[in-house]
Coordinates of C-alpha atoms in Angstrom, one line a residue:
X1 CA -33.1 -10.7 5.8
X2 CA -33.8 -12.7 9.0
X3 CA -30.8 -11.5 11.0
X4 CA -31.7 -8.9 13.7
X5 CA -29.8 -5.8 14.5
X6 CA -27.9 -6.2 17.8
X7 CA -27.3 -3.1 20.0
X8 CA -25.6 -2.7 23.3
X9 CA -25.4 0.5 25.4
X10 CA -21.8 1.4 26.3
X11 CA -20.6 2.5 29.7
X12 CA -18.7 5.7 29.5
X13 CA -15.5 4.3 31.0
X14 CA -15.3 1.6 28.3
X15 CA -13.3 2.4 25.2
X16 CA -15.8 1.8 22.3
X17 CA -13.0 0.3 20.2
X18 CA -12.6 -2.4 22.8
X19 CA -16.3 -3.1 22.9
X20 CA -16.5 -3.5 19.1
X21 CA -13.6 -5.9 19.1
X22 CA -15.5 -8.0 21.5
X23 CA -18.6 -7.8 19.3
X24 CA -16.7 -8.9 16.3
X25 CA -15.1 -11.9 18.1
X26 CA -18.5 -12.9 19.3
X27 CA -19.9 -12.8 15.7
X28 CA -17.1 -15.1 14.4
X29 CA -16.9 -16.7 11.9
X30 CA -19.5 -14.3 10.4
X31 CA -17.5 -11.5 8.6
X32 CA -19.1 -8.4 10.2
X33 CA -17.6 -5.1 11.4
X34 CA -19.4 -3.6 14.3
X35 CA -20.1 0.2 14.6
X36 CA -20.6 2.6 17.6
X37 CA -23.1 5.3 17.2
X38 CA -24.8 7.6 19.7
X39 CA -23.4 5.7 22.7
X40 CA -24.5 2.3 21.4
X41 CA -22.4 -0.6 20.0
X42 CA -24.1 -2.0 16.9
X43 CA -23.7 -5.4 15.3
X44 CA -25.6 -4.9 12.0
X45 CA -27.3 -7.7 10.1
X46 CA -25.3 -9.2 7.3
X47 CA -26.1 -7.3 4.1
X48 CA -27.8 -9.3 1.4
X49 CA -26.7 -9.6 -2.3
X50 CA -28.9 -6.8 -3.6
X51 CA -27.7 -4.4 -1.0
X52 CA -24.1 -5.1 -1.8
X53 CA -24.6 -5.2 -5.6
X54 CA -26.3 -1.8 -5.5
X55 CA -23.6 -0.3 -3.4
X56 CA -21.0 -1.5 -5.9
X57 CA -22.9 0.0 -8.8
X58 CA -22.8 3.4 -7.0
X59 CA -19.1 3.1 -6.5
X60 CA -18.6 2.3 -10.2
X61 CA -20.5 5.5 -11.1
X62 CA -18.1 7.5 -9.0
X63 CA -15.0 5.9 -10.6
X64 CA -16.4 6.4 -14.1
X65 CA -16.7 10.1 -13.2
X66 CA -13.0 10.2 -12.4
X67 CA -13.4 10.0 -8.6
X68 CA -10.7 7.4 -7.9
X69 CA -10.9 8.0 -4.2
X70 CA -14.4 6.4 -4.0
X71 CA -14.2 3.3 -1.8
X72 CA -15.9 0.9 0.5
X73 CA -15.2 -1.2 3.7
X74 CA -12.9 1.2 5.6
X75 CA -13.9 2.2 9.1
X76 CA -13.8 5.8 10.3
X77 CA -13.6 7.3 13.8
X78 CA -15.5 10.5 14.8
X79 CA -13.8 12.2 17.8
X80 CA -15.4 14.6 20.3
X81 CA -13.7 17.9 21.1
X82 CA -12.0 16.4 24.1
X83 CA -10.6 13.6 22.0
X84 CA -12.8 10.8 23.1
X85 CA -14.5 8.6 20.6
X86 CA -18.0 9.9 19.5
X87 CA -18.7 7.3 16.8
X88 CA -17.1 4.5 14.8
X89 CA -18.7 4.0 11.4
X90 CA -18.3 1.8 8.4
X91 CA -20.2 3.4 5.5
X92 CA -21.5 1.4 2.6
X93 CA -19.6 3.8 0.2
X94 CA -17.7 7.0 0.4
X95 CA -15.5 9.4 -1.5
X96 CA -12.3 10.5 0.3
X97 CA -10.6 13.9 0.2
X98 CA -7.2 12.4 -0.1
X99 CA -5.2 9.2 -0.3
X100 CA -4.3 8.1 3.3
X101 CA -1.2 10.1 4.4
X102 CA 1.4 8.8 6.8
X103 CA -0.4 10.8 9.5
X104 CA -3.7 9.1 8.6
X105 CA -2.0 5.7 8.8
X106 CA -0.5 6.5 12.1
X107 CA -3.9 7.6 13.3
X108 CA -5.4 4.3 12.1
X109 CA -2.7 2.3 13.9
X110 CA -3.2 4.3 17.1
X111 CA -7.0 3.7 16.9
X112 CA -6.7 0.0 15.9
X113 CA -8.0 0.1 12.4
X114 CA -10.1 3.3 12.3
X115 CA -9.2 6.2 10.0
X116 CA -10.1 9.8 10.9
X117 CA -13.5 10.9 9.7
X118 CA -12.1 14.1 8.1
X119 CA -10.8 12.0 5.3
X120 CA -14.3 11.7 3.9
X121 CA -15.8 14.3 1.5
X122 CA -19.0 12.3 0.7
X123 CA -20.5 9.4 2.6
X124 CA -23.3 7.0 1.5
X125 CA -25.6 4.3 2.9
X126 CA -27.9 1.8 1.3
X127 CA -30.6 0.8 3.8
X128 CA -31.0 -2.8 5.0
X129 CA -33.5 -4.3 7.4
X130 CA -32.3 -1.7 10.0
X131 CA -33.2 1.3 7.8
X132 CA -33.9 3.4 10.9
X133 CA -30.2 3.5 11.7
X134 CA -29.3 5.1 8.4
X135 CA -32.2 7.6 8.5
X136 CA -31.7 8.5 12.2
X137 CA -28.5 8.0 14.1
X138 CA -26.2 7.8 11.1
X139 CA -27.8 10.8 9.6
X140 CA -27.2 12.8 12.7
X141 CA -23.7 11.4 13.2
X142 CA -22.5 12.3 9.7
X143 CA -24.0 15.8 10.1
X144 CA -22.3 16.2 13.5
X145 CA -19.0 15.2 11.9
X146 CA -19.4 17.9 9.3
X147 CA -19.3 15.6 6.2
X148 CA -20.5 17.9 3.4
X149 CA -22.6 15.3 1.5
X150 CA -24.6 12.3 2.7
X151 CA -26.1 10.1 0.0
X152 CA -28.9 7.8 1.2
X153 CA -30.5 5.1 -0.8
X154 CA -33.6 4.3 1.2
X155 CA -35.0 1.0 -0.1
X156 CA -37.7 1.1 2.6
X157 CA -39.3 4.3 1.4
X158 CA -38.1 3.7 -2.2
X159 CA -36.4 7.1 -2.3
X160 CA -32.9 8.4 -2.8
X161 CA -31.5 11.5 -1.0
X162 CA -28.6 13.8 -1.3
X163 CA -28.2 15.6 2.0
X164 CA -26.0 18.7 2.1
X165 CA -25.3 21.7 4.5
X166 CA -24.6 19.9 7.8
X167 CA -25.6 21.8 10.9
X168 CA -24.6 21.2 14.5
X169 CA -26.7 23.8 16.4
X170 CA -25.0 23.3 19.8
X171 CA -22.8 20.8 21.7
X172 CA -25.1 17.8 21.4
X173 CA -24.3 15.7 18.3
X174 CA -27.7 14.1 18.5
X175 CA -29.2 17.5 17.5
X176 CA -27.2 17.6 14.2
X177 CA -28.9 17.5 10.9
X178 CA -28.5 18.3 7.2
X179 CA -30.3 21.5 6.1
X180 CA -30.8 20.5 2.5
X181 CA -32.4 17.3 1.2
X182 CA -32.5 16.7 -2.6
X183 CA -34.9 13.8 -2.9
X184 CA -36.0 11.6 -5.8
X185 CA -37.9 8.3 -6.2
X186 CA -35.8 5.3 -6.8
X187 CA -35.3 4.9 -10.6
X188 CA -34.9 8.7 -11.1
X189 CA -31.5 10.3 -11.4
X190 CA -30.2 11.8 -8.2
X191 CA -28.3 15.1 -8.7
X192 CA -25.3 15.6 -6.5
X193 CA -23.2 18.8 -6.1
X194 CA -20.1 19.3 -8.1
X195 CA -17.7 17.6 -8.6
X196 CA -19.9 14.5 -8.2
X197 CA -21.9 12.9 -11.0
X198 CA -25.7 12.5 -11.1
X199 CA -26.4 9.0 -9.8
X200 CA -28.4 6.4 -11.6
X201 CA -30.7 4.9 -8.9
X202 CA -32.3 2.4 -11.3
X203 CA -30.4 -0.6 -9.9
X204 CA -32.5 -0.3 -6.7
X205 CA -36.0 -0.2 -8.4
X206 CA -36.7 -3.9 -7.9
X207 CA -35.5 -4.1 -4.3

């Protein structure tokens, strides 16, 4: 893809949700949803067909395994202990713990379209041209949020990863990490912990 990743540091007094709204308006009519990670507003490049097709095939595998709460396109907010926004993320795919409750919907209304991150049991990304975002800031953010499983399809390194055992060693979310990395080459089956299926990564071999 020729589109470049656009990033803008955010002043602490600015509500990140307001900043992202401005990003999205500036990108119109291109249908992009901005993200906020590690203090930076991010307008990612538009995903290309193979990225989207691969993500859909992953979602289908979850649904065929009976995981009907697998989804795509919703945005999630990570809050700091003091209630301020730590991150706003739009994963390529995810499996939720529950259908949105009335409380979840009230949260989404209060935060202008962002659900609480604790709805997510498994999160996943398929790398695009900005692969460093998924392997660095998003990796740390998902771990800091305590999401138990992070599935990464890294088309840059041609590997697939199942990260588990998130650890936040102190108060700094940029120090968070996953302690366990189950790694395979693209084309090989990627085992996930129960109750998730082993994923077929063959759709990404020719990327």
